[in-house]
Coordinates of C-alpha atoms in Angstrom, one line a residue:
Chain A
X313 CA 75.0 81.9 79.7
X314 CA 72.4 79.7 78.1
X315 CA 73.2 76.0 78.1
X316 CA 73.4 73.9 75.0
X317 CA 75.9 75.9 73.0
X318 CA 79.2 77.6 73.5
X319 CA 78.8 81.3 74.1
X320 CA 79.7 83.2 70.9
X321 CA 82.2 86.0 71.5
X322 CA 82.8 89.0 69.2
X323 CA 85.4 91.7 69.4
X324 CA 84.8 95.0 67.5
X325 CA 87.3 97.8 67.1
X326 CA 86.5 101.5 66.7
X327 CA 88.9 104.5 67.0
X328 CA 91.7 103.1 69.1
X329 CA 95.2 101.7 69.1
X330 CA 94.3 98.0 69.3
X331 CA 96.1 97.6 72.7
X332 CA 93.0 96.5 74.5
X333 CA 92.0 93.7 72.1
X334 CA 95.6 92.6 72.2
X335 CA 95.2 92.1 75.9
X336 CA 92.9 89.2 74.9
X337 CA 95.7 87.7 72.8
X338 CA 98.1 88.4 75.6
X339 CA 96.2 85.9 77.8
X340 CA 98.7 83.3 76.6
X341 CA 98.4 80.8 79.4
X342 CA 94.6 81.1 79.4
X343 CA 94.0 81.6 75.7
X344 CA 93.3 77.9 74.9
X345 CA 91.0 77.7 77.8
X346 CA 89.1 80.8 76.5
X347 CA 89.0 79.3 73.0
X348 CA 87.6 76.1 74.6
X349 CA 85.0 77.8 76.6
X350 CA 83.7 80.2 74.0
X351 CA 83.3 80.3 70.2
X352 CA 85.3 83.2 68.9
X353 CA 82.8 84.2 66.2
X354 CA 84.2 87.6 65.2
X355 CA 87.7 88.9 66.1
X356 CA 89.3 90.5 63.0
X357 CA 92.6 91.1 64.8
X358 CA 92.9 87.4 65.5
X359 CA 91.1 85.4 62.8
X360 CA 90.0 85.6 59.2
X361 CA 86.9 83.7 60.1
X362 CA 84.3 86.4 60.7
X363 CA 80.9 84.9 61.5
X364 CA 77.7 86.9 61.6
X365 CA 75.7 87.6 64.7
X366 CA 74.0 87.2 67.0
X367 CA 76.7 87.2 69.7
X368 CA 76.4 86.3 73.4
X369 CA 79.2 88.6 74.4
X370 CA 80.6 91.5 72.4
X371 CA 83.7 93.4 73.5
X372 CA 84.0 96.8 72.0
X373 CA 87.2 98.7 71.8
X374 CA 87.7 102.3 70.7
X375 CA 85.7 105.5 70.5
X376 CA 83.1 106.6 68.0
X377 CA 84.4 109.3 65.7
X378 CA 82.5 109.0 62.4
X379 CA 78.9 108.7 61.2
X380 CA 79.8 105.3 59.8
X381 CA 80.9 104.2 63.3
X382 CA 77.6 105.3 64.8
X383 CA 75.8 102.9 62.5
X384 CA 78.3 100.2 63.1
X385 CA 77.9 100.3 66.9
X386 CA 74.2 100.3 66.7
X387 CA 74.4 97.2 64.5
X388 CA 76.7 95.6 66.9
X389 CA 74.4 96.3 69.8
X390 CA 71.4 94.8 67.9
X391 CA 73.4 91.6 67.4
X392 CA 74.7 91.3 71.0
X393 CA 73.3 89.9 74.2
X394 CA 76.0 91.5 76.5
X395 CA 77.9 94.4 75.1
X396 CA 81.0 95.4 77.1
X397 CA 83.1 98.5 76.4
X398 CA 86.7 97.8 76.9
X399 CA 89.3 100.4 77.5
X400 CA 89.6 104.2 77.9
X401 CA 88.7 105.0 74.3
X402 CA 85.4 103.0 74.4
X403 CA 84.5 104.4 77.9
X404 CA 85.7 108.0 77.8
X405 CA 86.6 108.8 74.2
X406 CA 90.2 108.1 74.9
X407 CA 93.3 110.3 74.4
X408 CA 91.8 111.4 71.0
X409 CA 89.1 113.1 73.0
X410 CA 91.7 115.9 73.6
X411 CA 90.2 117.3 70.4
X412 CA 86.9 117.7 72.2
X413 CA 88.3 120.9 73.7
X414 CA 89.3 122.3 70.3
X415 CA 88.0 123.0 66.8
X416 CA 88.5 119.8 64.9
X417 CA 88.4 121.5 61.5
X418 CA 91.4 123.6 62.5
X419 CA 93.3 120.4 63.2
X420 CA 92.2 118.7 59.9
X421 CA 93.4 121.7 57.9
X422 CA 96.7 121.7 59.7
X423 CA 97.4 118.0 59.5
X424 CA 96.0 116.8 56.2
X425 CA 97.1 117.9 52.7
X426 CA 93.6 117.4 51.3
X427 CA 91.2 118.1 54.2
X428 CA 88.1 117.5 52.1
X429 CA 88.8 113.7 52.2
X430 CA 88.4 113.7 56.0
X431 CA 84.9 113.0 57.3
X432 CA 84.7 113.0 61.1
X433 CA 82.5 113.9 64.0
X434 CA 83.4 117.1 65.9
X435 CA 84.1 115.0 69.0
X436 CA 85.5 111.6 70.0
X437 CA 82.6 109.8 71.8
X438 CA 82.4 107.0 74.2
X439 CA 80.3 104.0 73.1
X440 CA 77.7 104.8 75.7
X441 CA 76.8 108.0 73.9
X442 CA 75.1 105.9 71.2
X443 CA 74.0 102.6 72.7
X444 CA 73.3 101.0 76.1
X445 CA 76.4 99.3 77.5
X446 CA 76.1 96.4 79.9
X447 CA 79.5 96.7 81.5
X448 CA 82.6 98.9 81.2
X449 CA 86.0 97.5 81.7
X450 CA 88.4 100.4 82.4
X451 CA 92.0 100.8 81.6
X452 CA 94.5 102.1 79.0
X453 CA 95.0 99.3 78.2
X454 CA 92.6 97.1 80.1
X455 CA 94.0 94.6 82.6
X456 CA 94.4 91.0 81.4
X457 CA 93.3 89.6 84.7
X458 CA 90.2 91.8 84.8
X459 CA 89.3 90.7 81.3
X460 CA 89.6 87.1 82.4
X461 CA 87.5 87.9 85.4
X462 CA 84.9 89.4 83.2
X463 CA 84.8 86.4 80.8
X464 CA 84.8 84.0 83.8
X465 CA 82.0 85.8 85.5
X466 CA 79.9 85.9 82.4
X467 CA 80.4 82.2 81.8
X468 CA 79.6 81.3 85.4
X469 CA 76.8 83.8 85.6
X470 CA 77.9 86.0 88.5
X471 CA 78.8 89.6 88.9
X472 CA 82.3 90.5 87.7
X473 CA 84.5 91.5 90.6
X474 CA 86.1 94.7 89.5
X475 CA 87.4 97.2 92.0
X476 CA 85.7 100.5 92.8
X477 CA 88.5 101.6 95.1
X478 CA 91.6 103.7 94.3
X479 CA 95.0 102.7 93.2
X480 CA 96.2 103.4 96.8
X481 CA 94.7 100.0 97.9
X482 CA 96.9 98.1 95.4
X483 CA 100.0 100.1 96.5
X484 CA 99.3 99.2 100.1
X485 CA 98.6 95.5 99.3
X486 CA 102.0 95.4 97.5
X487 CA 103.8 97.3 100.3
X488 CA 104.8 100.1 97.8
X489 CA 105.8 103.3 99.7
X490 CA 103.6 106.2 98.7
X491 CA 105.6 108.2 96.1
X492 CA 103.7 111.3 96.7
X493 CA 104.2 111.4 100.5
X494 CA 107.8 110.1 100.5
X495 CA 109.1 111.8 97.4
X496 CA 106.7 114.6 96.5
X497 CA 105.9 113.0 93.1
X498 CA 102.4 114.1 91.9
X499 CA 100.3 110.9 91.7
X500 CA 96.8 110.5 90.4
X501 CA 96.4 107.3 92.3
X502 CA 94.1 108.6 95.1
X503 CA 91.5 109.6 92.5
X504 CA 92.0 106.7 90.1
X505 CA 90.3 103.4 90.0
X506 CA 92.5 100.4 90.7
X507 CA 93.1 97.6 88.2
X508 CA 96.8 97.8 87.2
X509 CA 98.2 96.5 90.4
X510 CA 99.6 99.9 91.1
X511 CA 102.2 99.5 88.3
X512 CA 103.7 103.0 88.0
X513 CA 104.2 103.7 91.8
X514 CA 106.0 100.4 92.0
X515 CA 108.4 101.8 89.5
X516 CA 108.8 105.1 91.3
X517 CA 106.4 107.0 89.1
X518 CA 103.2 108.8 89.9
X519 CA 99.9 107.2 88.6
X520 CA 98.8 108.6 85.2
X521 CA 95.1 107.8 85.7
X522 CA 94.8 105.0 83.1
X523 CA 91.8 103.4 84.8
X524 CA 89.8 106.7 85.1
X525 CA 88.3 108.3 88.2
X526 CA 86.9 106.3 91.2
X527 CA 83.2 106.4 91.9
X528 CA 83.5 109.4 94.3
X529 CA 86.8 111.1 93.6
X530 CA 88.0 114.4 95.0
X531 CA 90.1 115.7 92.1
X532 CA 90.0 119.3 93.2
X533 CA 91.6 118.6 96.5
X534 CA 94.2 116.4 94.8
X535 CA 94.9 119.0 92.1
X536 CA 95.4 121.7 94.7
X537 CA 97.9 119.4 96.4
X538 CA 99.7 119.0 93.1
X539 CA 100.0 122.8 93.1
X540 CA 101.5 122.7 96.6
X541 CA 104.0 120.2 95.3
X542 CA 105.1 122.7 92.7
X543 CA 103.0 122.1 89.6
X544 CA 101.5 124.9 87.7
X545 CA 97.7 125.0 87.3
X546 CA 98.1 124.3 83.6
X547 CA 100.2 121.2 84.4
X548 CA 97.4 120.0 86.8
X549 CA 94.9 120.5 84.1
X550 CA 96.9 118.4 81.7
X551 CA 97.4 115.7 84.2
X552 CA 93.7 115.1 84.4
X553 CA 93.2 115.5 80.7
X554 CA 94.9 112.4 79.4
X555 CA 93.6 108.9 78.5
X556 CA 90.3 109.3 80.5
X557 CA 90.2 113.1 80.3
X558 CA 86.7 113.3 79.0
X559 CA 85.1 111.3 81.8
X560 CA 83.1 113.9 83.8
X561 CA 85.2 113.9 87.1
X562 CA 88.5 114.4 85.3
X563 CA 87.0 116.6 82.6
X564 CA 85.5 119.1 85.2
X565 CA 88.8 119.1 87.2
X566 CA 90.9 119.7 84.1
X567 CA 88.6 122.6 83.1
X568 CA 88.6 124.1 86.6
X569 CA 92.4 124.1 86.8
X570 CA 92.7 125.4 83.2
X571 CA 90.5 128.4 83.9
X572 CA 91.9 129.3 87.3
Chain B
X955 CA 131.0 90.2 130.5
X956 CA 129.2 86.8 131.0
X957 CA 127.1 84.7 128.8
X958 CA 124.6 82.9 131.0
X959 CA 120.9 83.3 130.6
X960 CA 119.5 86.6 132.1
X961 CA 116.2 86.3 133.9
X962 CA 112.9 88.2 133.1
X963 CA 112.8 91.6 134.6
X964 CA 116.6 92.0 134.5
X965 CA 118.3 95.0 132.7
X966 CA 121.5 94.1 131.0
X967 CA 124.0 95.8 128.6
X968 CA 125.4 94.4 125.4
X969 CA 127.9 95.9 122.9
X970 CA 126.1 97.1 119.8
X971 CA 127.6 94.5 117.5
X972 CA 126.4 91.7 119.9
X973 CA 122.9 92.3 118.4
X974 CA 124.2 90.2 115.5
X975 CA 124.7 87.3 117.9
X976 CA 121.1 87.6 119.0
X977 CA 120.0 87.7 115.4
X978 CA 121.9 84.5 114.6
X979 CA 120.5 82.8 117.7
X980 CA 117.0 83.7 116.6
X981 CA 117.7 82.4 113.0
X982 CA 119.1 79.2 114.4
X983 CA 115.8 78.8 116.3
X984 CA 114.0 79.0 113.0
X985 CA 112.8 82.6 113.3
X986 CA 112.4 84.7 110.2
X987 CA 113.7 88.1 111.1
X988 CA 111.6 91.1 110.0
X989 CA 112.6 94.6 110.8
X990 CA 113.3 98.1 109.6
X991 CA 115.3 98.5 106.5
X992 CA 115.7 101.3 103.8
X993 CA 113.7 100.8 100.6
X994 CA 112.0 103.2 98.2
X995 CA 113.1 106.3 100.1
X996 CA 111.6 105.2 103.4
X997 CA 112.2 102.9 106.3
X998 CA 110.0 99.9 105.8
X999 CA 109.5 96.6 107.7
X1000 CA 110.7 93.6 105.7
X1001 CA 112.6 90.4 106.0
X1002 CA 116.1 91.1 107.1
X1003 CA 119.1 88.9 107.3
X1004 CA 121.6 90.6 109.5
X1005 CA 122.3 93.7 111.5
X1006 CA 123.7 95.6 108.5
X1007 CA 120.2 95.5 106.9
X1008 CA 118.9 97.8 109.7
X1009 CA 118.7 101.5 108.8
X1010 CA 122.0 102.4 110.4
X1011 CA 122.7 106.1 110.2
X1012 CA 119.3 106.9 108.7
X1013 CA 116.5 108.9 110.0
X1014 CA 113.4 110.7 108.7
X1015 CA 111.6 114.0 108.8
X1016 CA 107.8 113.7 108.9
X1017 CA 104.8 116.1 108.8
X1018 CA 101.2 116.0 107.6
X1019 CA 101.3 114.4 104.1
X1020 CA 105.1 114.4 104.0
X1021 CA 107.9 111.9 104.8
X1022 CA 111.6 112.4 103.9
X1023 CA 114.3 109.9 104.5
X1024 CA 117.4 111.6 105.7
X1025 CA 121.0 110.5 106.3
X1026 CA 121.8 111.3 110.0
X1027 CA 125.3 109.7 109.7
X1028 CA 125.3 109.1 113.4
X1029 CA 125.8 105.3 113.2
X1030 CA 122.6 104.7 115.2
X1031 CA 120.4 101.7 114.4
X1032 CA 117.0 102.8 115.7
X1033 CA 117.1 106.6 115.3
X1034 CA 114.0 106.9 113.1
X1035 CA 110.3 107.4 113.5
X1036 CA 107.7 104.7 112.6
X1037 CA 107.3 104.5 108.8
X1038 CA 104.7 103.5 106.2
X1039 CA 104.5 99.8 107.3
X1040 CA 103.3 98.3 110.5
X1041 CA 103.6 94.9 112.0
X1042 CA 100.0 94.1 110.9
X1043 CA 101.3 93.3 107.5
X1044 CA 102.9 90.1 109.0
X1045 CA 100.3 89.2 111.6
X1046 CA 97.3 90.1 109.4
X1047 CA 98.7 89.9 105.8
X1048 CA 97.2 92.2 103.2
X1049 CA 96.3 89.3 101.0
X1050 CA 95.8 85.8 102.4
X1051 CA 94.4 82.7 100.7
X1052 CA 92.1 81.2 103.3
X1053 CA 91.5 78.0 101.4
X1054 CA 91.1 76.6 97.9
X1055 CA 88.4 74.4 96.5
X1056 CA 88.8 72.0 93.6
X1057 CA 86.0 70.1 91.8
X1058 CA 86.8 66.4 92.1
X1059 CA 84.3 64.2 90.4
X1060 CA 80.9 64.7 92.1
X1061 CA 82.5 66.4 95.1
X1062 CA 84.6 69.3 96.0
X1063 CA 88.0 69.0 97.6
X1064 CA 89.0 71.8 100.1
X1065 CA 92.5 72.7 101.0
X1066 CA 93.1 74.9 103.9
X1067 CA 95.9 77.4 104.2
X1068 CA 98.2 75.9 106.8
X1069 CA 101.0 78.4 106.6
X1070 CA 102.5 79.1 110.0
X1071 CA 105.4 81.5 109.7
X1072 CA 107.5 82.2 112.7
X1073 CA 108.6 85.8 112.9
X1074 CA 110.9 87.7 115.1
X1075 CA 109.9 91.3 115.0
X1076 CA 112.9 93.6 115.4
X1077 CA 112.3 97.1 116.6
X1078 CA 108.6 97.3 117.8
X1079 CA 107.8 100.6 119.4
X1080 CA 105.5 101.2 122.3
X1081 CA 102.8 102.6 120.1
X1082 CA 103.1 99.5 117.9
X1083 CA 102.9 97.1 120.9
X1084 CA 99.7 98.9 121.9
X1085 CA 98.4 98.4 118.4
X1086 CA 99.2 94.7 118.4
X1087 CA 97.4 94.5 121.8
X1088 CA 94.3 96.1 120.2
X1089 CA 94.4 93.7 117.3
X1090 CA 94.7 90.8 119.8
X1091 CA 91.4 92.0 121.3
X1092 CA 89.8 92.0 117.8
X1093 CA 91.2 88.7 116.5
X1094 CA 91.7 86.6 119.6
X1095 CA 89.5 87.8 122.4
X1096 CA 86.1 88.2 120.7
X1097 CA 83.5 85.5 120.1
X1098 CA 85.4 84.2 117.1
X1099 CA 89.1 83.7 117.0
X1100 CA 91.0 84.2 113.7
X1101 CA 93.2 81.1 113.3
X1102 CA 95.6 82.7 110.9
X1103 CA 96.3 85.7 113.2
X1104 CA 96.5 83.4 116.2
X1105 CA 99.2 81.1 114.6
X1106 CA 101.3 84.1 113.6
X1107 CA 100.8 85.9 116.9
X1108 CA 101.6 83.0 119.2
X1109 CA 104.8 82.2 117.4
X1110 CA 106.1 85.8 117.1
X1111 CA 109.2 86.9 119.1
X1112 CA 109.1 90.6 119.9
X1113 CA 112.2 92.7 120.3
X1114 CA 110.8 96.0 121.3
X1115 CA 112.6 99.4 121.1
X1116 CA 112.1 102.3 123.5
X1117 CA 111.5 105.2 121.2
X1118 CA 114.1 108.0 121.4
X1119 CA 113.0 109.5 118.2
X1120 CA 109.4 110.7 118.1
X1121 CA 108.3 112.6 115.1
X1122 CA 106.3 115.7 114.1
X1123 CA 103.1 113.6 113.8
X1124 CA 103.5 111.5 116.9
X1125 CA 101.3 111.7 120.0
X1126 CA 101.8 108.4 121.9
X1127 CA 102.1 110.4 125.2
X1128 CA 98.5 111.5 124.8
X1129 CA 97.4 107.9 124.1
X1130 CA 99.6 106.6 126.9
X1131 CA 101.2 104.0 124.7
X1132 CA 104.9 105.3 124.6
X1133 CA 107.6 106.3 124.1
X1134 CA 108.7 103.6 126.6
X1135 CA 107.4 100.1 126.0
X1136 CA 105.5 98.7 129.0
X1137 CA 104.8 95.1 128.5
X1138 CA 104.1 92.4 125.9
X1139 CA 107.7 92.0 124.6
X1140 CA 110.4 89.3 124.9
X1141 CA 113.2 91.8 124.9
X1142 CA 113.1 95.6 124.9
X1143 CA 116.1 97.7 123.8
X1144 CA 117.2 101.2 124.4
X1145 CA 119.9 102.5 122.1
X1146 CA 122.6 104.3 124.1
X1147 CA 125.6 106.0 122.6
X1148 CA 128.0 103.1 122.9
X1149 CA 125.8 100.1 123.8
X1150 CA 122.3 98.6 123.9
X1151 CA 120.5 98.5 127.2
X1152 CA 118.1 95.4 127.2
X1153 CA 115.3 94.6 129.5
X1154 CA 114.4 90.9 129.6
X1155 CA 110.6 90.6 129.1
X1156 CA 110.2 86.8 129.0
X1157 CA 112.1 83.6 129.6
X1158 CA 112.3 83.1 125.8
X1159 CA 113.9 86.5 125.5
X1160 CA 116.5 85.6 128.0
X1161 CA 117.2 82.3 126.4
X1162 CA 117.8 83.9 123.0
X1163 CA 120.7 85.9 124.7
X1164 CA 122.5 82.7 125.7
X1165 CA 125.3 83.2 123.2
X1166 CA 125.6 87.0 123.8
X1167 CA 128.2 88.6 126.0
X1168 CA 126.4 90.8 128.5
X1169 CA 126.7 92.4 131.9
X1170 CA 124.2 93.7 134.3
X1171 CA 123.1 97.3 133.6
X1172 CA 124.6 100.0 135.9
X1173 CA 123.0 103.1 137.2
X1174 CA 124.8 105.1 134.4
X1175 CA 123.0 103.2 131.7
X1176 CA 119.6 103.1 133.5
X1177 CA 119.8 106.9 134.1
X1178 CA 120.8 107.6 130.5
X1179 CA 117.8 105.5 129.3
X1180 CA 115.5 107.3 131.7
X1181 CA 116.7 110.7 130.5
X1182 CA 116.2 109.6 126.8
X1183 CA 112.6 108.7 127.6
X1184 CA 111.9 112.0 129.3
X1185 CA 113.4 113.9 126.4
X1186 CA 111.3 111.8 123.9
X1187 CA 108.2 112.6 125.9
X1188 CA 108.9 116.3 125.6
X1189 CA 109.3 116.1 121.8
X1190 CA 105.9 114.9 120.8
X1191 CA 104.9 116.7 117.6
X1192 CA 101.2 116.4 118.3
X1193 CA 98.8 115.9 121.2
X1194 CA 95.2 114.7 121.4
X1195 CA 92.9 115.5 124.3
X1196 CA 91.0 112.3 124.9
X1197 CA 88.9 113.4 127.8
X1198 CA 85.2 112.7 127.0
X1199 CA 86.2 112.3 123.4
X1200 CA 83.8 109.5 122.4
X1201 CA 80.8 111.5 123.8
X1202 CA 81.9 114.7 122.2
X1203 CA 82.4 113.2 118.8
X1204 CA 79.1 111.2 118.9
X1205 CA 77.2 114.2 120.1
X1206 CA 78.4 116.2 117.1
X1207 CA 77.5 114.1 114.1
X1208 CA 76.2 117.1 112.3
X1209 CA 79.1 119.4 113.0
X1210 CA 80.0 121.6 110.0
X1211 CA 83.6 120.4 110.4
X1212 CA 82.7 117.1 108.7
X1213 CA 81.8 119.1 105.6
X1214 CA 85.1 121.0 105.7
X1215 CA 87.2 117.9 106.0
X1216 CA 85.2 116.2 103.3
X1217 CA 86.4 119.0 100.9
X1218 CA 90.0 117.9 101.5
X1219 CA 89.6 114.2 102.0
X1220 CA 90.4 112.1 98.9
X1221 CA 88.7 108.9 100.3
X1222 CA 91.8 107.2 99.1
X1223 CA 92.0 104.8 102.1
X1224 CA 95.7 105.5 102.9
X1225 CA 94.9 106.4 106.5
X1226 CA 93.1 103.1 107.2
X1227 CA 95.7 101.0 105.3
X1228 CA 98.7 102.5 107.2
X1229 CA 96.9 102.4 110.5
X1230 CA 98.3 99.6 112.7
X1231 CA 94.9 98.9 114.3
X1232 CA 92.4 99.1 111.3
X1233 CA 91.3 95.6 110.6
X1234 CA 88.6 95.6 108.0
X1235 CA 88.8 93.0 105.3
X1236 CA 87.0 91.7 102.2
X1237 CA 86.7 88.1 101.3
X1238 CA 86.8 87.4 97.6
X1239 CA 86.3 84.2 95.6
X1240 CA 88.7 83.9 92.7
X1241 CA 87.7 81.2 90.2
X1242 CA 89.2 79.9 87.0
X1243 CA 87.4 80.1 83.7
X1244 CA 85.4 76.9 84.2
X1245 CA 84.7 77.4 87.9
X1246 CA 86.4 74.1 88.6
X1247 CA 89.0 75.7 90.9
X1248 CA 88.3 78.5 93.3
X1249 CA 90.4 80.3 95.9
X1250 CA 88.9 82.2 98.8
X1251 CA 91.2 85.2 99.5
X1252 CA 91.0 87.7 102.3
X1253 CA 92.3 91.2 101.5
X1254 CA 92.6 94.4 103.5
X1255 CA 89.6 96.6 102.9
X1256 CA 88.7 100.1 104.0
X1257 CA 85.6 102.0 105.1
X1258 CA 86.7 104.6 102.6
X1259 CA 86.2 102.1 99.8
X1260 CA 82.7 103.0 98.2
X1261 CA 82.1 99.2 97.8
X1262 CA 82.6 98.7 101.5
X1263 CA 79.2 100.2 102.4
X1264 CA 77.4 99.2 99.3
X1265 CA 74.3 97.1 100.2
X1266 CA 71.1 96.1 98.6
X1267 CA 69.3 99.3 97.6
X1268 CA 72.3 101.6 97.6
X1269 CA 75.3 102.9 99.5
X1270 CA 75.0 103.5 103.3
X1271 CA 77.8 106.0 103.1
X1272 CA 77.4 107.5 99.6
X1273 CA 79.9 110.5 100.1
X1274 CA 83.3 111.3 101.5
X1275 CA 81.8 113.2 104.5
X1276 CA 80.0 110.1 105.6
X1277 CA 83.0 107.9 105.2
X1278 CA 85.4 110.3 107.0
X1279 CA 83.0 110.7 109.9
X1280 CA 82.5 106.9 110.1
X1281 CA 86.3 106.4 110.3
X1282 CA 87.0 109.1 112.9
X1283 CA 84.1 108.3 115.1
X1284 CA 84.9 104.6 115.0
X1285 CA 88.6 105.1 115.7
X1286 CA 88.1 107.7 118.5
X1287 CA 84.7 106.9 119.9
X1288 CA 82.6 103.8 119.1
X1289 CA 85.7 101.6 119.2
X1290 CA 85.6 102.1 123.0
X1291 CA 82.2 100.5 123.4
X1292 CA 83.2 97.7 121.0
X1293 CA 86.6 96.8 122.3
X1294 CA 87.1 98.7 125.6
X1295 CA 89.7 101.2 124.4
X1296 CA 90.1 103.8 121.7
X1297 CA 91.3 102.5 118.3
X1298 CA 94.2 105.0 118.1
X1299 CA 97.7 104.5 119.6
X1300 CA 99.1 107.9 118.6
X1301 CA 101.6 106.6 116.0
X1302 CA 100.8 109.4 113.6
X1303 CA 100.8 107.3 110.4
X1304 CA 97.4 108.5 109.3
X1305 CA 98.6 112.1 109.4
X1306 CA 102.0 111.5 107.7
X1307 CA 100.6 109.2 105.0
X1308 CA 97.4 111.1 104.2
X1309 CA 98.4 112.5 100.7
X1310 CA 96.8 115.8 101.6
X1311 CA 97.9 115.8 105.2
X1312 CA 94.6 115.6 107.1
X1313 CA 95.4 115.5 110.8
X1314 CA 93.0 113.6 113.0
X1315 CA 94.2 115.4 116.2
X1316 CA 93.3 118.7 114.5
X1317 CA 89.9 117.4 113.4
X1318 CA 89.1 116.1 116.8
X1319 CA 90.2 119.3 118.5
X1320 CA 88.1 121.4 116.0
X1321 CA 85.0 119.4 116.9
X1322 CA 85.8 119.6 120.6
X1323 CA 86.4 123.4 120.3
X1324 CA 83.2 124.2 118.4
X1325 CA 80.7 121.8 120.0
X1326 CA 77.1 122.4 118.9

């Protein structure tokens, strides 16, 4: 960060549930330190004070689903030195990208009484479809500690330390017994990037893939193993097609199991 | 029955419930007991308080990629196969703060980690003793000694167990590490029907029995123990032919089998993290928002982690094939040149805890069988 002034932080929201920006407000113990270290210039969820750009760091939550949002994200990019996508929606299109496999007009006519009022893109798009993104912080929602690590690293001027390894590492660090091996519970952990401290397996559930695929996953082998554990191929397809379903590795796997 | 101090090398017999007396003596000597106990549908190693915490009456059924806890109902204490944890989690913890640094005026103040836990390991198998001996070579006998490992290792009390329950993924006989423990213990135990047969491995081991009622072992107990060991040897679920194995593997780095295993391997790191000898770590600096306080933390790492082989200019092992080959050829080949033995003790954990059940004995045999 440039010396002389407090870095200006902006938080923008697109199509999303607000959960990721809430993670920033959830940093209760550290919130005052953050507010002391940066100037929160634009954060509609937290403050009525909305200052214009330029911003040093812009956090973007949500996916792009309308023409208006395409213009809005381009404008945000022009005003931002670092632009960081936060959360599954901003990075993959989110759970709402389920519609990417369907005809959105059919949905509009089923759901809305007056479909003509609805103006939407055919697909739910990640931010990176429209503007260059400096960093992507995975998760549904993002991890509070990773967000702090990101802000800290930007303030200090070093690379953020965010894992590339799978959830299995966090299970083993915690000493959690593998739910798939010991109980036959299908778990996306081996294909999913860590970041949640292996939350679900610690509560006797398989991983849902909230942090998206690891750098070099093997979803086909994992999916075939789910079949051996008793899942139908349609169930395997649905397992990959959730919060991060439209990221290429999970998308291709979900399509492969759907068609076979 | 007497309760004097038995000498090293002696074989004695105690009633099963007298094990509690040994536990109490260890606790009175400030040992933290860690041993097998049932949690999360498995037999794990954790801090235990008394004999009742042991997995009495429990056993397990293992295979490639599968582990099931089962009630045996036989009242036995050590009638299980090694589980998901190994003793390395105590000697070489998964996350360890090495030191912290705090900005203090113009200077920086460093605080070292001075933790020095004193563990008594309850129920260490022959394969596991061999694994500890391998990690000793890595952490204590190289050019640099790891002070954190050293403290923990030197203070540890080891109650070993002769393994009467090998599993479907075990091959300690091939690796010559079990089922009988050989050395490196304070006490070793064989569970008989009505009693425990103990071998005294060290003076400390004998001293910890000062409050126990014991009698010298008779030929009945010694014969029973010998028979149990012979039976266990015959029940190995797996075998590994180690003859010329390093040369065979290193001569076949382009074998098509590496491509085949890469189709199945998830690169999830489970094999390396459950392995009792794998020792790779990462060192991370964790700082607060202002950078005023930083902790340097050592965590378990793995050669299956893409970041592990990421260097300037790219990744040395950019795909799963490269990573699996690195792991297997290190474990079963280049480890020998590095440390004087193979890196595998035949415990079978990497086979059981591989989510898709990849079997290193099968992979090694396939490469041996189809040498190019």
